[in-house]
């Protein structure tokens, strides 16, 4: 009789422990699944535009960003980059690091505001193909730029998972009015194995 009771208790303990393990596994797979951060370009601002003889000699663009951590645990991001592209050529670059944004951590479910400034001097426009496009763009007084912002890091929990976020923006700078127009920004969702 004692042996039968011992087997019943052992069976119940094994069942309860197995149930707890399955519930914990499901919780980690569903609730704590690693998600990529979401980077949003809120505003593109023209900070500086210097023009000599109808040719830009310096362009400085500010990006106001929001980095959202949709995870249930902290996101630790590393030094990352933002680039300014004119007709396919990288003409301005900012390292999203100590000068602009220190590599750091965003708590679970939080959003962090960031500001990045991208600057191009005259030599950024003076490549062969860029000069051809610059001449034609200046005839209509609009310069078309693209930005690419990428931030990567790890999700901190029992195991570390690498995650990344990229956002692109297209916008025109009207040289005559010194304004930014036709701004279109897109967040690219990246799939990472978890």
Short mmCIF file of the C-alpha atoms (twelve columns), coordinates in Angstrom:
data_MODEL
# 
_entry.id   MODEL 
# 
loop_
_atom_site.group_PDB 
_atom_site.id 
_atom_site.type_symbol 
_atom_site.label_atom_id 
_atom_site.label_alt_id 
_atom_site.label_comp_id 
_atom_site.label_asym_id 
_atom_site.label_seq_id 
_atom_site.Cartn_x 
_atom_site.Cartn_y 
_atom_site.Cartn_z 
_atom_site.pdbx_PDB_model_num 
ATOM 1   C CA . UNK A 1   0.000  0.000  0.000   1 
ATOM 2   C CA . UNK A 2   2.842  2.384  0.832   1 
ATOM 3   C CA . UNK A 3   4.555  1.615  -2.463  1 
ATOM 4   C CA . UNK A 4   1.344  2.371  -4.390  1 
ATOM 5   C CA . UNK A 5   0.944  5.654  -2.553  1 
ATOM 6   C CA . UNK A 6   4.584  6.558  -3.240  1 
ATOM 7   C CA . UNK A 7   4.077  5.912  -6.977  1 
ATOM 8   C CA . UNK A 8   0.915  8.068  -6.982  1 
ATOM 9   C CA . UNK A 9   2.727  10.967 -5.267  1 
ATOM 10  C CA . UNK A 10  5.731  10.588 -7.579  1 
ATOM 11  C CA . UNK A 11  3.423  10.598 -10.621 1 
ATOM 12  C CA . UNK A 12  1.706  13.780 -9.387  1 
ATOM 13  C CA . UNK A 13  5.031  15.533 -8.728  1 
ATOM 14  C CA . UNK A 14  6.352  14.604 -12.188 1 
ATOM 15  C CA . UNK A 15  3.083  15.802 -13.787 1 
ATOM 16  C CA . UNK A 16  3.154  19.147 -11.948 1 
ATOM 17  C CA . UNK A 17  6.851  19.755 -12.731 1 
ATOM 18  C CA . UNK A 18  6.278  18.827 -16.397 1 
ATOM 19  C CA . UNK A 19  3.305  21.211 -16.559 1 
ATOM 20  C CA . UNK A 20  5.374  24.044 -15.084 1 
ATOM 21  C CA . UNK A 21  8.184  23.389 -17.577 1 
ATOM 22  C CA . UNK A 22  5.773  23.368 -20.537 1 
ATOM 23  C CA . UNK A 23  4.061  26.574 -19.321 1 
ATOM 24  C CA . UNK A 24  7.443  28.291 -18.862 1 
ATOM 25  C CA . UNK A 25  8.580  27.199 -22.323 1 
ATOM 26  C CA . UNK A 26  5.369  28.510 -23.906 1 
ATOM 27  C CA . UNK A 27  5.698  31.781 -21.995 1 
ATOM 28  C CA . UNK A 28  9.223  32.330 -23.328 1 
ATOM 29  C CA . UNK A 29  8.252  31.363 -26.878 1 
ATOM 30  C CA . UNK A 30  5.161  33.582 -27.057 1 
ATOM 31  C CA . UNK A 31  5.453  36.477 -24.610 1 
ATOM 32  C CA . UNK A 32  9.229  36.899 -24.445 1 
ATOM 33  C CA . UNK A 33  9.925  36.216 -28.129 1 
ATOM 34  C CA . UNK A 34  12.660 38.576 -29.377 1 
ATOM 35  C CA . UNK A 35  11.296 41.374 -31.579 1 
ATOM 36  C CA . UNK A 36  13.252 43.903 -33.616 1 
ATOM 37  C CA . UNK A 37  13.260 47.479 -32.352 1 
ATOM 38  C CA . UNK A 38  11.244 49.955 -34.417 1 
ATOM 39  C CA . UNK A 39  13.043 53.065 -35.620 1 
ATOM 40  C CA . UNK A 40  10.845 55.890 -36.871 1 
ATOM 41  C CA . UNK A 41  11.967 59.122 -38.481 1 
ATOM 42  C CA . UNK A 42  9.587  61.665 -36.973 1 
ATOM 43  C CA . UNK A 43  10.909 64.825 -38.639 1 
ATOM 44  C CA . UNK A 44  13.566 65.776 -41.191 1 
ATOM 45  C CA . UNK A 45  14.791 69.346 -40.599 1 
ATOM 46  C CA . UNK A 46  17.021 71.487 -42.805 1 
ATOM 47  C CA . UNK A 47  19.562 72.870 -40.333 1 
ATOM 48  C CA . UNK A 48  21.922 74.610 -42.761 1 
ATOM 49  C CA . UNK A 49  22.054 75.278 -46.510 1 
ATOM 50  C CA . UNK A 50  24.875 77.361 -47.928 1 
ATOM 51  C CA . UNK A 51  24.709 78.256 -51.607 1 
ATOM 52  C CA . UNK A 52  27.414 79.987 -53.670 1 
ATOM 53  C CA . UNK A 53  26.687 80.829 -57.340 1 
ATOM 54  C CA . UNK A 54  23.512 78.713 -57.240 1 
ATOM 55  C CA . UNK A 55  25.499 75.662 -56.084 1 
ATOM 56  C CA . UNK A 56  25.160 74.165 -52.595 1 
ATOM 57  C CA . UNK A 57  28.464 74.210 -50.746 1 
ATOM 58  C CA . UNK A 58  27.132 72.806 -47.484 1 
ATOM 59  C CA . UNK A 59  23.938 70.995 -46.539 1 
ATOM 60  C CA . UNK A 60  23.127 69.982 -42.978 1 
ATOM 61  C CA . UNK A 61  20.046 67.879 -42.244 1 
ATOM 62  C CA . UNK A 62  18.703 66.961 -38.821 1 
ATOM 63  C CA . UNK A 63  16.762 63.762 -38.193 1 
ATOM 64  C CA . UNK A 64  14.494 63.445 -35.167 1 
ATOM 65  C CA . UNK A 65  14.143 59.722 -34.511 1 
ATOM 66  C CA . UNK A 66  12.166 57.504 -32.170 1 
ATOM 67  C CA . UNK A 67  13.560 54.100 -31.234 1 
ATOM 68  C CA . UNK A 68  10.906 51.824 -29.756 1 
ATOM 69  C CA . UNK A 69  11.677 48.618 -27.877 1 
ATOM 70  C CA . UNK A 70  8.601  46.351 -28.258 1 
ATOM 71  C CA . UNK A 71  10.194 43.580 -26.172 1 
ATOM 72  C CA . UNK A 72  9.327  42.524 -22.642 1 
ATOM 73  C CA . UNK A 73  13.011 42.828 -21.739 1 
ATOM 74  C CA . UNK A 74  15.695 45.510 -22.248 1 
ATOM 75  C CA . UNK A 75  17.307 46.264 -25.630 1 
ATOM 76  C CA . UNK A 76  21.001 47.182 -25.566 1 
ATOM 77  C CA . UNK A 77  22.068 48.958 -28.757 1 
ATOM 78  C CA . UNK A 78  25.563 49.479 -30.105 1 
ATOM 79  C CA . UNK A 79  27.152 52.356 -32.019 1 
ATOM 80  C CA . UNK A 80  25.247 52.585 -35.279 1 
ATOM 81  C CA . UNK A 81  25.195 54.722 -38.410 1 
ATOM 82  C CA . UNK A 82  23.006 57.082 -40.365 1 
ATOM 83  C CA . UNK A 83  23.954 58.043 -43.921 1 
ATOM 84  C CA . UNK A 84  22.835 60.730 -46.345 1 
ATOM 85  C CA . UNK A 85  22.707 59.574 -49.971 1 
ATOM 86  C CA . UNK A 86  22.575 61.775 -53.067 1 
ATOM 87  C CA . UNK A 87  21.937 59.938 -56.364 1 
ATOM 88  C CA . UNK A 88  23.209 56.626 -55.017 1 
ATOM 89  C CA . UNK A 89  26.430 57.957 -53.491 1 
ATOM 90  C CA . UNK A 90  26.955 58.285 -49.745 1 
ATOM 91  C CA . UNK A 91  27.639 61.988 -49.314 1 
ATOM 92  C CA . UNK A 92  27.209 62.454 -45.576 1 
ATOM 93  C CA . UNK A 93  27.533 60.087 -42.649 1 
ATOM 94  C CA . UNK A 94  26.919 60.291 -38.937 1 
ATOM 95  C CA . UNK A 95  27.930 57.693 -36.442 1 
ATOM 96  C CA . UNK A 96  25.101 57.235 -33.992 1 
ATOM 97  C CA . UNK A 97  27.508 57.082 -31.101 1 
ATOM 98  C CA . UNK A 98  28.963 59.243 -28.381 1 
ATOM 99  C CA . UNK A 99  28.798 62.486 -30.372 1 
ATOM 100 C CA . UNK A 100 25.095 62.103 -31.080 1 
ATOM 101 C CA . UNK A 101 23.674 59.165 -29.165 1 
ATOM 102 C CA . UNK A 102 25.651 57.089 -26.727 1 
ATOM 103 C CA . UNK A 103 25.323 53.363 -27.178 1 
ATOM 104 C CA . UNK A 104 22.981 52.368 -24.418 1 
ATOM 105 C CA . UNK A 105 19.947 50.511 -23.277 1 
ATOM 106 C CA . UNK A 106 16.210 50.977 -23.665 1 
ATOM 107 C CA . UNK A 107 13.929 49.447 -21.056 1 
ATOM 108 C CA . UNK A 108 11.178 47.025 -21.966 1 
ATOM 109 C CA . UNK A 109 8.285  48.630 -23.842 1 
ATOM 110 C CA . UNK A 110 9.895  52.099 -23.863 1 
ATOM 111 C CA . UNK A 111 10.649 54.568 -26.671 1 
ATOM 112 C CA . UNK A 112 13.729 56.775 -26.810 1 
ATOM 113 C CA . UNK A 113 13.960 60.028 -28.783 1 
ATOM 114 C CA . UNK A 114 17.188 60.623 -30.707 1 
ATOM 115 C CA . UNK A 115 18.567 63.483 -32.804 1 
ATOM 116 C CA . UNK A 116 21.131 62.961 -35.562 1 
ATOM 117 C CA . UNK A 117 22.707 65.603 -37.810 1 
ATOM 118 C CA . UNK A 118 24.050 64.696 -41.259 1 
ATOM 119 C CA . UNK A 119 26.270 67.215 -43.043 1 
ATOM 120 C CA . UNK A 120 27.632 67.331 -46.607 1 
ATOM 121 C CA . UNK A 121 30.278 69.778 -47.759 1 
ATOM 122 C CA . UNK A 122 30.863 70.794 -51.388 1 
ATOM 123 C CA . UNK A 123 33.161 67.847 -52.115 1 
ATOM 124 C CA . UNK A 124 30.264 65.479 -51.401 1 
ATOM 125 C CA . UNK A 125 28.545 66.820 -54.514 1 
ATOM 126 C CA . UNK A 126 31.567 66.909 -56.770 1 
ATOM 127 C CA . UNK A 127 31.827 63.291 -57.967 1 
ATOM 128 C CA . UNK A 128 31.287 62.875 -61.729 1 
ATOM 129 C CA . UNK A 129 27.770 61.429 -61.691 1 
ATOM 130 C CA . UNK A 130 26.690 63.535 -58.693 1 
ATOM 131 C CA . UNK A 131 27.779 66.743 -60.480 1 
ATOM 132 C CA . UNK A 132 25.675 65.848 -63.545 1 
ATOM 133 C CA . UNK A 133 22.628 65.250 -61.346 1 
ATOM 134 C CA . UNK A 134 23.360 68.349 -59.284 1 
ATOM 135 C CA . UNK A 135 23.329 70.526 -62.403 1 
ATOM 136 C CA . UNK A 136 19.985 69.104 -63.587 1 
ATOM 137 C CA . UNK A 137 18.475 69.187 -60.083 1 
ATOM 138 C CA . UNK A 138 19.411 72.837 -59.659 1 
ATOM 139 C CA . UNK A 139 17.531 73.707 -62.857 1 
ATOM 140 C CA . UNK A 140 14.339 72.695 -61.032 1 
ATOM 141 C CA . UNK A 141 15.752 73.916 -57.664 1 
ATOM 142 C CA . UNK A 142 15.093 70.569 -55.930 1 
ATOM 143 C CA . UNK A 143 17.748 68.216 -54.593 1 
ATOM 144 C CA . UNK A 144 16.572 64.645 -53.910 1 
ATOM 145 C CA . UNK A 145 18.192 62.940 -50.914 1 
ATOM 146 C CA . UNK A 146 17.810 59.559 -49.225 1 
ATOM 147 C CA . UNK A 147 18.746 58.662 -45.670 1 
ATOM 148 C CA . UNK A 148 19.380 55.244 -44.233 1 
ATOM 149 C CA . UNK A 149 19.436 54.728 -40.479 1 
ATOM 150 C CA . UNK A 150 20.405 51.362 -38.985 1 
ATOM 151 C CA . UNK A 151 20.597 50.511 -35.312 1 
ATOM 152 C CA . UNK A 152 21.523 47.081 -34.003 1 
ATOM 153 C CA . UNK A 153 22.022 45.491 -30.637 1 
ATOM 154 C CA . UNK A 154 20.973 42.640 -28.398 1 
ATOM 155 C CA . UNK A 155 17.920 41.673 -26.400 1 
ATOM 156 C CA . UNK A 156 18.985 40.959 -22.846 1 
ATOM 157 C CA . UNK A 157 17.408 37.996 -21.136 1 
ATOM 158 C CA . UNK A 158 18.438 34.448 -20.260 1 
ATOM 159 C CA . UNK A 159 20.107 34.270 -23.698 1 
ATOM 160 C CA . UNK A 160 21.220 37.195 -25.851 1 
ATOM 161 C CA . UNK A 161 19.539 37.647 -29.240 1 
ATOM 162 C CA . UNK A 162 20.869 39.956 -31.947 1 
ATOM 163 C CA . UNK A 163 18.253 42.316 -33.386 1 
ATOM 164 C CA . UNK A 164 18.386 45.206 -35.832 1 
ATOM 165 C CA . UNK A 165 16.254 48.000 -37.231 1 
ATOM 166 C CA . UNK A 166 16.538 50.026 -40.437 1 
ATOM 167 C CA . UNK A 167 14.598 53.039 -41.634 1 
ATOM 168 C CA . UNK A 168 14.804 54.920 -44.930 1 
ATOM 169 C CA . UNK A 169 13.682 58.427 -45.849 1 
ATOM 170 C CA . UNK A 170 13.378 60.168 -49.208 1 
ATOM 171 C CA . UNK A 171 13.018 63.942 -49.273 1 
ATOM 172 C CA . UNK A 172 13.588 66.976 -51.479 1 
ATOM 173 C CA . UNK A 173 15.431 70.126 -50.495 1 
ATOM 174 C CA . UNK A 174 14.170 73.205 -52.304 1 
ATOM 175 C CA . UNK A 175 17.302 75.309 -52.762 1 
ATOM 176 C CA . UNK A 176 15.425 78.514 -53.611 1 
ATOM 177 C CA . UNK A 177 13.031 78.372 -50.621 1 
ATOM 178 C CA . UNK A 178 15.476 76.581 -48.298 1 
ATOM 179 C CA . UNK A 179 12.793 74.112 -47.227 1 
ATOM 180 C CA . UNK A 180 12.299 70.364 -47.105 1 
ATOM 181 C CA . UNK A 181 9.378  68.921 -49.017 1 
ATOM 182 C CA . UNK A 182 7.931  65.610 -50.192 1 
ATOM 183 C CA . UNK A 183 9.225  63.623 -47.224 1 
ATOM 184 C CA . UNK A 184 8.515  59.858 -47.240 1 
ATOM 185 C CA . UNK A 185 9.948  57.579 -44.553 1 
ATOM 186 C CA . UNK A 186 9.743  53.780 -44.363 1 
ATOM 187 C CA . UNK A 187 10.618 51.338 -41.590 1 
ATOM 188 C CA . UNK A 188 11.925 47.989 -42.839 1 
ATOM 189 C CA . UNK A 189 10.985 45.051 -40.630 1 
ATOM 190 C CA . UNK A 190 13.802 42.534 -40.541 1 
ATOM 191 C CA . UNK A 191 13.327 38.872 -39.757 1 
ATOM 192 C CA . UNK A 192 15.852 37.293 -37.439 1 
ATOM 193 C CA . UNK A 193 15.961 33.695 -36.261 1 
ATOM 194 C CA . UNK A 194 15.008 33.447 -32.628 1 
# 
